[in-house]
Amino acid sequence: MHRLKSNLVWVALMLWVGIAQVYWQLGPHIASYSNASLHTSAFEILKGLTLLGSDILILLLGYFLSQKSHRESAIIKAWLNTLVLGALASVLVALSTNQLAKVTVFHTDFFNAAFPLLRNTYPLIFGSLLGLILTVVINDQKFIWRRPTLIGIWLLMIVPLFWTPNIWGWTSNHLTLFYALLFVLGANVKQGSHHRKWLLITGLGLLITVVLQGIMPFMSIDGRTTSRFTTPTNIFTVLAAYGIVKIAVNYLEQPNWRSLYSYLTLIENTALLASVQLIVKLHNAYGSLKAGMITIIFLLFALACSYVWCGLSMGNFAKHRLQRIDRFTSQSADEQLQLIKQRLNSRMPNIVLGIISYLIAALSMLLMNDGFSVSPNVDATYNIFAYTFGQRELLLLFTAFLIFAVIKFIQALTNRYWIGLISVIAISAVFVVANHEKIVARNEPILPADLAMVRVAKNLFGMVDGIVWIVALVTLMILIAVTVWLEKTHPLRNAVGGGNTTVAICSPGPMLICDSIFVESSEYTL
């Protein structure tokens, strides 16, 4: 029964946090109040109360997550969960409707999921993970500055009270560092019996917060400081959340970490938020009640999806890989570094294939032009490199993937690494050169209809200069010789029928340096 009550509290807190993360981004009519009126005061107080939930959640995460034994493993798993689930959600949104192009771009959402700390996305998730890293350092017994550091964190949170805008740059979109520091404070919460003391602190914090938020619309001169205290970084909001957590930790149990972080991934995913905003926009549902209903439906959907995703992650496929992460993090730093080196060496041939495939794709796109500028639109002209790598990066990656797939297909048929690689390089070189020459001559690339010209290939070949044929023949002979030499001296292939195999790993450089590494065929597949 106690476990059930604890789970219900966690679910209520997750919905509370979700309202703060989603509802106010939909632009309900209640958020349009900005003049000095009681309506504006009521809006600021209501919004401030919803933002309190995020502070409570981060403090609780700090308290419970810091008690986990495999902290390094938890960080890796949370990041991988955010990457996979965030990318999957972005793909599903991108495929669901074309109208989302007005409010979101798939590759931006994908990069947000892949590099959340660098792009300052998913602040609740990666604020807690960054806070866990800081907690490991600060709470280490060898760290003698633990108490002064905690006092310094409280001072950092008090300082913004006297400046506007926030002196540390903590705003609604830049809260990762703030949540990390808040997580550290939560990790140092101690269970106690002084409930009356913390009830008093919580009450005073809430009272001061409500008063400040209520009077700021009347105190603001130009309306820019109306929401000065309606932020999760408000020190009185932090104090109220801290007091609530001091009392709550005596009654709560550990949450379901997978479902919790999956839920946070969904409610912070930019693609999903854009889809909800689009629903509001298309149905003109900016009314406070309608926007609230859409928010609750989305949050319940996210909650259900998080539990389904949690169930899927308990399957044998996912469980096997999660156990490998646990085994990896349980080793020493030197052993981890050695294992990473071995994994990189065993996958170096495929890494080289990926790089070469990307270079071939880039050259094929760059040589589609006969100059250093391109004009894809009537009134726009771009630098060829800026256009290729800046405007068409997804097409570039997709082309590289296709080239990579073709190389792997040939390698699978022949069971020869160098034959697949060099043959695709040779065919791509011929196609790129021929394509470029036709663009220069007729201002159009090679088209499928041009394949019909193969019937008069004899006449076409007669138009080619003899020197070109000599160069092509010599080049072909050199490629064949190099391929045969590489296959004999540095073969890269699996032993047929499974088992273990010795693989020669070559590193690029002025000289070809190869090492033999003993790997399992089940983990290394060309």
Coordinates of C-alpha atoms in Angstrom, one line a residue:
M1 CA 0.0 0.0 0.0
H2 CA 2.8 2.4 0.8
R3 CA 4.5 1.6 -2.5
L4 CA 1.2 2.4 -4.3
K5 CA 0.9 5.7 -2.5
S6 CA 4.5 6.6 -3.4
N7 CA 3.9 5.8 -7.1
L8 CA 0.7 7.9 -7.1
V9 CA 2.7 10.9 -5.7
W10 CA 5.4 10.4 -8.4
V11 CA 2.7 10.3 -11.1
A12 CA 1.1 13.5 -9.7
L13 CA 4.5 15.2 -9.6
M14 CA 5.2 14.2 -13.2
L15 CA 1.9 15.7 -14.4
W16 CA 2.7 18.8 -12.3
V17 CA 6.0 19.2 -14.0
G18 CA 4.5 18.5 -17.4
I19 CA 2.0 21.3 -17.0
A20 CA 4.8 23.7 -16.4
Q21 CA 6.8 22.4 -19.4
V22 CA 4.0 22.3 -21.9
Y23 CA 1.0 24.4 -21.0
W24 CA 2.7 27.8 -21.0
Q25 CA 4.4 27.1 -24.3
L26 CA 0.9 26.8 -26.0
G27 CA 0.2 30.5 -25.4
P28 CA -3.2 30.2 -23.6
H29 CA -5.2 33.4 -23.3
I30 CA -4.5 33.6 -19.6
A31 CA -0.8 34.2 -20.5
S32 CA -1.6 37.3 -22.6
Y33 CA -2.2 39.4 -19.5
S34 CA 0.7 41.9 -19.1
N35 CA -0.9 45.1 -17.8
A36 CA -1.1 46.2 -14.2
S37 CA -4.2 44.3 -13.1
L38 CA -5.5 41.6 -10.8
H39 CA -5.8 39.3 -13.8
T40 CA -2.1 39.6 -14.5
S41 CA -1.3 39.0 -10.8
A42 CA -3.4 35.9 -10.8
F43 CA -1.7 34.6 -13.9
E44 CA 1.8 35.2 -12.4
I45 CA 0.8 33.4 -9.2
L46 CA -0.7 30.4 -11.1
K47 CA 2.3 30.1 -13.3
G48 CA 4.7 30.4 -10.4
L49 CA 2.9 27.5 -8.6
T50 CA 3.3 25.3 -11.6
L51 CA 7.0 26.1 -11.9
L52 CA 7.4 24.9 -8.3
G53 CA 7.0 21.3 -9.5
S54 CA 10.2 21.3 -11.5
D55 CA 12.3 22.4 -8.5
I56 CA 10.7 19.7 -6.3
L57 CA 11.3 17.0 -9.0
I58 CA 15.0 17.9 -9.4
L59 CA 15.6 18.0 -5.6
L60 CA 14.0 14.6 -5.3
L61 CA 16.0 13.3 -8.2
G62 CA 19.1 14.5 -6.4
Y63 CA 18.1 12.8 -3.2
F64 CA 17.2 9.4 -4.7
L65 CA 19.6 9.2 -7.7
S66 CA 22.6 10.0 -5.6
Q67 CA 22.0 6.9 -3.6
K68 CA 22.3 4.6 -6.6
S69 CA 25.5 2.5 -6.6
H70 CA 26.0 2.4 -10.4
R71 CA 26.0 6.1 -11.0
E72 CA 28.1 6.1 -14.1
S73 CA 25.9 3.4 -15.6
A74 CA 22.8 5.5 -14.8
I75 CA 24.2 8.5 -16.7
I76 CA 25.0 6.4 -19.8
K77 CA 21.7 4.7 -19.8
A78 CA 19.8 8.0 -19.4
W79 CA 21.6 9.6 -22.3
L80 CA 21.1 6.6 -24.5
N81 CA 17.4 6.5 -23.6
T82 CA 17.1 10.2 -24.4
L83 CA 18.9 9.7 -27.7
V84 CA 16.9 6.7 -28.9
L85 CA 13.5 7.8 -27.7
G86 CA 14.0 11.4 -28.7
A87 CA 15.2 10.5 -32.2
L88 CA 12.3 8.0 -32.6
A89 CA 9.8 10.6 -31.5
S90 CA 11.3 13.1 -33.9
V91 CA 11.1 10.6 -36.8
L92 CA 7.5 9.8 -36.1
V93 CA 6.5 13.4 -35.9
A94 CA 8.4 14.2 -39.2
L95 CA 6.5 11.4 -40.9
S96 CA 3.1 12.2 -39.5
T97 CA 2.3 15.5 -41.3
N98 CA 3.9 17.9 -43.8
Q99 CA 2.6 20.9 -41.9
L100 CA 5.1 20.4 -39.1
A101 CA 7.7 21.8 -41.5
K102 CA 6.3 25.2 -40.5
V103 CA 7.3 24.8 -36.9
T104 CA 10.0 22.2 -36.7
V105 CA 12.9 20.7 -38.6
F106 CA 13.7 17.0 -38.2
H107 CA 17.5 17.2 -38.2
T108 CA 17.4 20.0 -35.6
D109 CA 15.2 17.8 -33.3
F110 CA 17.6 14.9 -33.9
F111 CA 20.6 16.9 -32.9
N112 CA 18.8 18.1 -29.9
A113 CA 18.4 14.5 -28.8
A114 CA 21.9 13.5 -29.7
F115 CA 23.7 16.5 -28.2
P116 CA 21.4 17.8 -25.5
L117 CA 24.1 19.2 -23.2
L118 CA 25.8 21.2 -26.1
R119 CA 22.5 22.4 -27.5
N120 CA 21.0 23.1 -24.1
T121 CA 17.9 20.9 -24.6
Y122 CA 16.2 18.5 -22.2
P123 CA 17.3 20.7 -19.2
L124 CA 15.5 18.5 -16.6
I125 CA 17.2 15.4 -17.7
F126 CA 20.7 16.6 -18.3
G127 CA 20.6 19.1 -15.5
S128 CA 20.1 16.1 -13.2
L129 CA 22.8 14.1 -15.0
L130 CA 25.3 17.0 -14.8
G131 CA 24.3 17.4 -11.1
L132 CA 25.0 13.7 -10.5
I133 CA 28.5 14.2 -11.9
L134 CA 29.0 17.2 -9.6
T135 CA 27.6 15.2 -6.6
V136 CA 30.1 12.4 -7.1
V137 CA 32.9 15.0 -6.8
I138 CA 31.5 17.1 -4.0
N139 CA 30.3 14.3 -1.8
D140 CA 33.6 12.4 -2.1
Q141 CA 35.2 11.9 1.3
K142 CA 38.5 13.2 0.1
F143 CA 36.9 16.5 -1.0
I144 CA 37.5 18.8 2.0
W145 CA 35.5 21.8 0.6
R146 CA 32.1 20.1 0.6
R147 CA 30.4 22.4 3.1
P148 CA 31.8 25.6 1.7
T149 CA 30.8 24.4 -1.8
L150 CA 27.2 23.9 -0.7
I151 CA 27.1 27.3 0.9
G152 CA 28.5 28.8 -2.3
I153 CA 25.7 27.1 -4.3
W154 CA 23.0 28.7 -2.0
L155 CA 24.7 32.1 -2.4
L156 CA 24.7 31.6 -6.2
M157 CA 21.0 31.1 -6.0
I158 CA 20.4 34.1 -3.8
V159 CA 22.4 36.6 -5.9
P160 CA 19.9 36.8 -8.8
L161 CA 17.3 38.1 -6.3
F162 CA 19.0 41.5 -6.5
W163 CA 19.4 41.7 -10.3
T164 CA 17.2 41.7 -13.3
P165 CA 17.5 40.1 -15.8
N166 CA 19.0 37.1 -14.1
I167 CA 22.7 37.8 -13.6
W168 CA 23.7 34.1 -14.3
G169 CA 21.6 33.9 -17.5
W170 CA 19.2 31.4 -16.0
T171 CA 16.1 31.7 -18.2
S172 CA 13.4 29.3 -19.2
N173 CA 15.6 27.9 -22.0
H174 CA 18.9 27.9 -20.2
L175 CA 18.2 26.0 -17.0
T176 CA 20.6 23.1 -17.3
L177 CA 23.3 24.5 -15.0
F178 CA 20.7 25.8 -12.5
Y179 CA 19.1 22.3 -12.3
A180 CA 22.5 20.7 -11.9
L181 CA 23.2 22.9 -8.8
L182 CA 19.7 22.3 -7.5
F183 CA 20.4 18.5 -7.9
V184 CA 23.5 18.8 -5.7
L185 CA 21.4 20.5 -3.0
G186 CA 18.9 17.7 -3.3
A187 CA 21.6 15.1 -3.0
N188 CA 22.6 16.5 0.4
V189 CA 19.1 16.5 1.8
K190 CA 19.0 14.6 5.1
Q191 CA 16.0 12.8 6.6
G192 CA 14.8 14.5 9.8
S193 CA 12.0 14.8 12.2
H194 CA 11.8 18.7 12.4
H195 CA 8.6 18.8 10.3
R196 CA 7.3 22.0 12.0
K197 CA 10.5 23.8 11.1
W198 CA 10.3 22.9 7.5
L199 CA 6.6 23.4 7.3
L200 CA 7.3 27.0 8.5
I201 CA 10.1 27.5 5.9
T202 CA 7.9 26.1 3.2
G203 CA 4.9 28.3 4.2
L204 CA 7.1 31.5 4.4
G205 CA 8.7 30.7 1.0
L206 CA 5.3 30.2 -0.7
L207 CA 3.9 33.3 1.0
I208 CA 6.7 35.6 0.0
T209 CA 6.7 34.1 -3.5
V210 CA 3.0 34.7 -4.0
V211 CA 3.2 38.3 -2.6
L212 CA 6.1 39.2 -4.9
Q213 CA 4.5 37.6 -8.0
G214 CA 1.2 39.4 -7.1
I215 CA 2.6 42.9 -6.7
M216 CA 5.2 42.9 -9.5
P217 CA 2.6 43.8 -12.3
F218 CA 1.9 47.0 -10.3
M219 CA 5.6 47.6 -9.5
S220 CA 6.9 47.2 -13.1
I221 CA 7.4 50.5 -14.9
D222 CA 7.4 49.3 -18.5
G223 CA 6.1 45.7 -18.1
R224 CA 9.4 44.0 -18.7
T225 CA 9.9 42.9 -15.1
T226 CA 6.4 41.7 -14.5
S227 CA 7.6 38.0 -14.4
R228 CA 10.8 38.7 -12.5
F229 CA 9.9 36.4 -9.7
T230 CA 7.8 33.9 -11.8
T231 CA 10.7 31.6 -12.5
P232 CA 12.0 28.3 -11.0
T233 CA 15.2 30.2 -10.1
N234 CA 13.4 32.5 -7.6
I235 CA 15.2 31.8 -4.3
F236 CA 11.9 31.8 -2.4
T237 CA 10.5 29.2 -4.8
V238 CA 13.6 27.1 -4.2
L239 CA 13.3 27.4 -0.4
A240 CA 9.6 26.3 -0.6
A241 CA 10.6 23.3 -2.8
Y242 CA 13.4 22.4 -0.5
G243 CA 11.1 22.4 2.5
I244 CA 8.6 20.2 0.7
V245 CA 11.3 17.8 -0.2
K246 CA 12.7 17.6 3.3
I247 CA 9.3 16.4 4.5
A248 CA 8.5 14.2 1.4
V249 CA 11.7 12.1 1.5
N250 CA 10.5 10.5 4.7
Y251 CA 7.5 9.0 2.9
L252 CA 8.5 8.5 -0.7
E253 CA 10.3 5.5 -2.3
Q254 CA 12.6 5.2 -5.3
P255 CA 10.7 6.0 -8.6
N256 CA 10.8 3.9 -11.8
W257 CA 13.8 5.5 -13.3
R258 CA 13.2 4.3 -16.9
S259 CA 9.6 5.5 -17.1
L260 CA 10.5 8.8 -15.4
Y261 CA 13.3 9.7 -17.7
S262 CA 11.3 8.5 -20.7
Y263 CA 8.4 10.7 -19.7
L264 CA 10.8 13.7 -19.3
T265 CA 12.2 13.0 -22.8
L266 CA 8.8 13.1 -24.3
I267 CA 7.6 16.3 -22.6
E268 CA 10.8 18.1 -23.5
N269 CA 11.1 16.8 -27.0
T270 CA 11.0 19.8 -29.4
A271 CA 9.3 17.9 -32.2
L272 CA 6.4 16.7 -29.9
L273 CA 6.0 20.1 -28.4
A274 CA 5.8 21.6 -31.9
S275 CA 3.1 19.1 -32.9
V276 CA 1.0 20.0 -29.8
Q277 CA 1.5 23.7 -30.7
L278 CA 0.4 23.0 -34.2
I279 CA -2.8 21.3 -32.9
V280 CA -3.6 24.4 -30.9
K281 CA -2.9 26.7 -33.8
L282 CA -5.0 24.7 -36.4
H283 CA -8.0 24.5 -34.0
N284 CA -7.5 28.0 -32.6
A285 CA -7.6 26.5 -29.2
Y286 CA -5.9 29.3 -27.4
G287 CA -8.6 29.4 -24.7
S288 CA -7.2 28.7 -21.2
L289 CA -9.5 25.7 -20.8
K290 CA -9.0 24.2 -24.3
A291 CA -5.2 24.6 -24.1
G292 CA -5.4 23.0 -20.6
M293 CA -7.4 20.0 -21.9
I294 CA -4.9 19.5 -24.8
T295 CA -2.0 19.7 -22.4
I296 CA -3.6 17.1 -20.0
I297 CA -4.3 14.7 -23.0
F298 CA -0.7 15.1 -24.2
L299 CA 0.7 14.5 -20.8
L300 CA -1.4 11.3 -20.2
F301 CA -0.3 10.1 -23.7
A302 CA 3.3 10.8 -22.8
L303 CA 2.9 9.0 -19.5
A304 CA 1.3 5.9 -21.1
C305 CA 4.0 5.9 -23.8
S306 CA 6.8 6.1 -21.1
Y307 CA 5.5 3.0 -19.4
V308 CA 5.1 1.1 -22.7
W309 CA 8.7 2.1 -23.6
C310 CA 9.8 1.0 -20.2
G311 CA 8.2 -2.4 -20.8
L312 CA 10.0 -2.7 -24.2
S313 CA 13.3 -1.8 -22.6
M314 CA 12.9 -4.8 -20.4
G315 CA 13.1 -7.2 -23.4
N316 CA 16.0 -9.5 -23.9
F317 CA 17.6 -7.4 -26.6
A318 CA 17.6 -4.2 -24.5
K319 CA 18.4 -6.1 -21.3
H320 CA 21.5 -7.7 -22.8
R321 CA 22.9 -4.3 -23.8
L322 CA 22.1 -2.7 -20.6
Q323 CA 23.9 -5.4 -18.8
R324 CA 26.9 -4.8 -21.0
I325 CA 26.8 -1.1 -19.9
D326 CA 26.8 -2.3 -16.2
R327 CA 29.8 -4.6 -16.8
F328 CA 31.6 -1.8 -18.6
T329 CA 31.1 0.8 -15.8
S330 CA 32.0 -1.7 -13.1
Q331 CA 35.6 -1.8 -14.4
S332 CA 38.4 0.5 -13.5
A333 CA 39.2 3.5 -15.7
D334 CA 42.2 1.9 -17.2
E335 CA 40.2 -1.2 -18.2
Q336 CA 37.4 0.9 -19.6
L337 CA 40.0 2.9 -21.8
Q338 CA 41.6 -0.4 -23.0
L339 CA 38.2 -1.8 -23.9
I340 CA 37.2 1.4 -25.8
K341 CA 40.4 1.2 -27.8
Q342 CA 39.8 -2.5 -28.6
R343 CA 36.2 -1.7 -29.7
L344 CA 37.4 1.2 -31.9
N345 CA 40.1 -1.0 -33.5
S346 CA 37.7 -3.8 -34.2
R347 CA 35.3 -1.4 -35.9
M348 CA 37.9 0.8 -37.6
P349 CA 37.3 -0.8 -41.1
N350 CA 33.6 0.2 -40.9
I351 CA 34.6 3.7 -39.6
V352 CA 36.9 4.1 -42.6
L353 CA 34.1 3.0 -44.9
G354 CA 31.8 5.6 -43.4
I355 CA 34.4 8.4 -43.9
I356 CA 35.1 7.3 -47.5
S357 CA 31.3 7.1 -48.2
Y358 CA 30.8 10.6 -46.9
L359 CA 33.7 12.0 -49.0
I360 CA 32.4 10.3 -52.1
A361 CA 28.9 11.8 -51.5
A362 CA 30.4 15.2 -50.8
L363 CA 32.5 15.2 -54.0
S364 CA 29.6 14.0 -56.1
M365 CA 27.5 17.0 -54.8
L366 CA 30.2 19.5 -55.2
L367 CA 31.1 18.5 -58.7
M368 CA 27.4 18.9 -59.7
N369 CA 28.4 22.6 -60.3
D370 CA 30.8 24.1 -62.7
G371 CA 31.7 27.0 -60.3
F372 CA 32.0 28.0 -56.7
S373 CA 28.4 29.3 -56.4
V374 CA 24.9 27.7 -56.8
S375 CA 21.5 29.4 -57.4
P376 CA 18.8 26.9 -56.2
N377 CA 16.3 29.7 -56.2
V378 CA 15.6 32.6 -58.5
D379 CA 16.6 35.3 -56.0
A380 CA 19.2 33.4 -54.0
T381 CA 22.8 32.5 -54.6
Y382 CA 24.9 30.5 -52.2
N383 CA 28.5 29.5 -51.9
I384 CA 28.8 25.9 -53.1
F385 CA 30.4 24.7 -49.9
A386 CA 27.9 26.5 -47.6
Y387 CA 25.0 25.1 -49.7
T388 CA 26.3 21.5 -49.7
F389 CA 27.3 21.3 -46.1
G390 CA 24.8 23.8 -44.6
Q391 CA 21.6 23.5 -46.6
R392 CA 21.8 19.9 -47.9
E393 CA 23.4 18.1 -45.0
L394 CA 20.6 15.5 -44.7
L395 CA 20.7 14.7 -48.4
L396 CA 24.5 14.4 -48.0
L397 CA 24.2 12.0 -45.1
F398 CA 21.5 9.9 -46.9
T399 CA 23.7 9.6 -50.0
A400 CA 26.7 8.6 -47.9
F401 CA 24.5 5.9 -46.2
L402 CA 23.5 4.5 -49.6
I403 CA 27.1 4.4 -50.8
F404 CA 28.0 2.7 -47.5
A405 CA 25.2 0.1 -47.9
V406 CA 26.3 -0.7 -51.5
I407 CA 29.9 -1.3 -50.3
K408 CA 28.7 -3.6 -47.5
F409 CA 26.5 -5.4 -50.0
I410 CA 29.4 -6.2 -52.3
Q411 CA 31.5 -7.2 -49.3
A412 CA 28.8 -9.5 -48.1
L413 CA 28.6 -11.2 -51.6
T414 CA 32.4 -11.5 -52.1
N415 CA 33.5 -11.8 -48.4
R416 CA 36.3 -9.4 -49.5
Y417 CA 36.7 -6.0 -47.8
W418 CA 39.0 -4.3 -50.4
I419 CA 37.1 -5.6 -53.4
G420 CA 33.9 -4.0 -52.2
L421 CA 35.6 -0.7 -51.2
I422 CA 37.8 -0.1 -54.3
S423 CA 35.2 -1.2 -56.8
V424 CA 32.7 1.3 -55.5
I425 CA 35.3 4.0 -55.4
A426 CA 36.2 3.3 -59.0
I427 CA 32.5 3.2 -60.2
S428 CA 31.8 6.4 -58.2
A429 CA 34.8 8.2 -59.7
V430 CA 33.7 7.3 -63.2
F431 CA 30.1 8.4 -62.6
V432 CA 31.2 11.7 -60.9
V433 CA 33.6 12.6 -63.7
A434 CA 31.1 11.7 -66.4
N435 CA 28.3 13.7 -64.6
H436 CA 30.5 16.7 -64.2
E437 CA 31.5 16.7 -67.9
K438 CA 27.9 16.5 -69.0
I439 CA 27.0 19.4 -66.7
V440 CA 29.8 21.5 -68.1
A441 CA 28.8 20.6 -71.7
R442 CA 25.0 20.6 -71.5
N443 CA 24.2 22.1 -68.1
E444 CA 22.3 18.9 -67.0
P445 CA 23.4 15.8 -65.0
I446 CA 23.2 12.2 -66.2
L447 CA 19.6 11.2 -66.4
P448 CA 18.0 7.7 -66.4
A449 CA 17.0 8.3 -70.1
D450 CA 20.7 8.6 -70.9
L451 CA 21.0 4.8 -70.2
A452 CA 19.3 4.2 -73.5
M453 CA 22.5 5.5 -75.2
V454 CA 24.1 2.2 -74.3
R455 CA 22.7 0.8 -77.6
V456 CA 25.0 3.2 -79.5
A457 CA 27.9 2.9 -77.1
K458 CA 30.3 1.9 -79.9
N459 CA 29.8 5.2 -81.7
L460 CA 30.1 7.1 -78.4
F461 CA 33.3 5.4 -77.5
G462 CA 34.7 6.4 -80.8
M463 CA 34.3 10.0 -79.9
V464 CA 36.5 9.7 -76.8
D465 CA 40.1 10.7 -77.2
G466 CA 42.6 7.8 -77.3
I467 CA 44.7 9.3 -74.5
V468 CA 41.6 9.1 -72.2
W469 CA 41.3 5.4 -72.9
I470 CA 45.0 4.8 -72.2
V471 CA 44.7 6.7 -68.8
A472 CA 41.5 4.8 -67.9
L473 CA 43.1 1.5 -68.8
V474 CA 46.3 2.2 -66.8
T475 CA 44.2 3.4 -63.8
L476 CA 42.1 0.2 -64.0
M477 CA 45.2 -2.0 -64.0
I478 CA 46.6 -0.1 -61.0
L479 CA 43.4 -0.5 -59.1
I480 CA 43.2 -4.2 -59.8
A481 CA 46.8 -4.6 -58.7
V482 CA 46.3 -2.6 -55.5
T483 CA 43.1 -4.6 -54.7
V484 CA 44.9 -8.0 -55.2
W485 CA 47.9 -6.8 -53.1
L486 CA 45.6 -5.6 -50.3
E487 CA 43.5 -8.8 -50.3
K488 CA 46.7 -10.9 -50.1
T489 CA 48.6 -8.9 -47.5
H490 CA 45.9 -7.3 -45.4
P491 CA 42.7 -9.4 -45.7
L492 CA 39.7 -8.1 -43.7
R493 CA 37.0 -10.7 -43.5
N494 CA 35.3 -13.0 -41.1
A495 CA 35.9 -16.7 -41.0
V496 CA 33.1 -18.5 -42.7
G497 CA 30.9 -20.5 -40.4
G498 CA 31.3 -18.4 -37.2
G499 CA 33.8 -18.8 -34.5
N500 CA 36.7 -16.5 -33.8
T501 CA 38.9 -14.8 -36.4
T502 CA 42.0 -12.7 -36.5
V503 CA 41.4 -9.4 -38.2
A504 CA 44.2 -7.1 -39.5
I505 CA 43.4 -3.6 -38.5
C506 CA 45.0 -0.9 -40.6
S507 CA 45.5 2.7 -39.6
P508 CA 45.8 5.4 -42.4
G509 CA 49.0 7.3 -42.6
P510 CA 52.1 7.8 -44.8
M511 CA 52.7 4.1 -44.2
L512 CA 50.1 1.4 -43.8
I513 CA 50.3 0.1 -40.2
C514 CA 48.4 -3.0 -39.3
D515 CA 47.8 -4.8 -36.1
S516 CA 46.2 -8.2 -35.6
I517 CA 43.4 -8.3 -33.1
F518 CA 41.6 -11.4 -31.9
V519 CA 37.8 -10.7 -31.9
E520 CA 34.6 -12.6 -31.7
S521 CA 32.9 -13.0 -35.1
S522 CA 29.5 -12.3 -33.5
E523 CA 30.6 -8.8 -32.6
Y524 CA 32.6 -7.9 -35.7
T525 CA 30.8 -8.2 -39.0
L526 CA 32.0 -6.7 -42.3

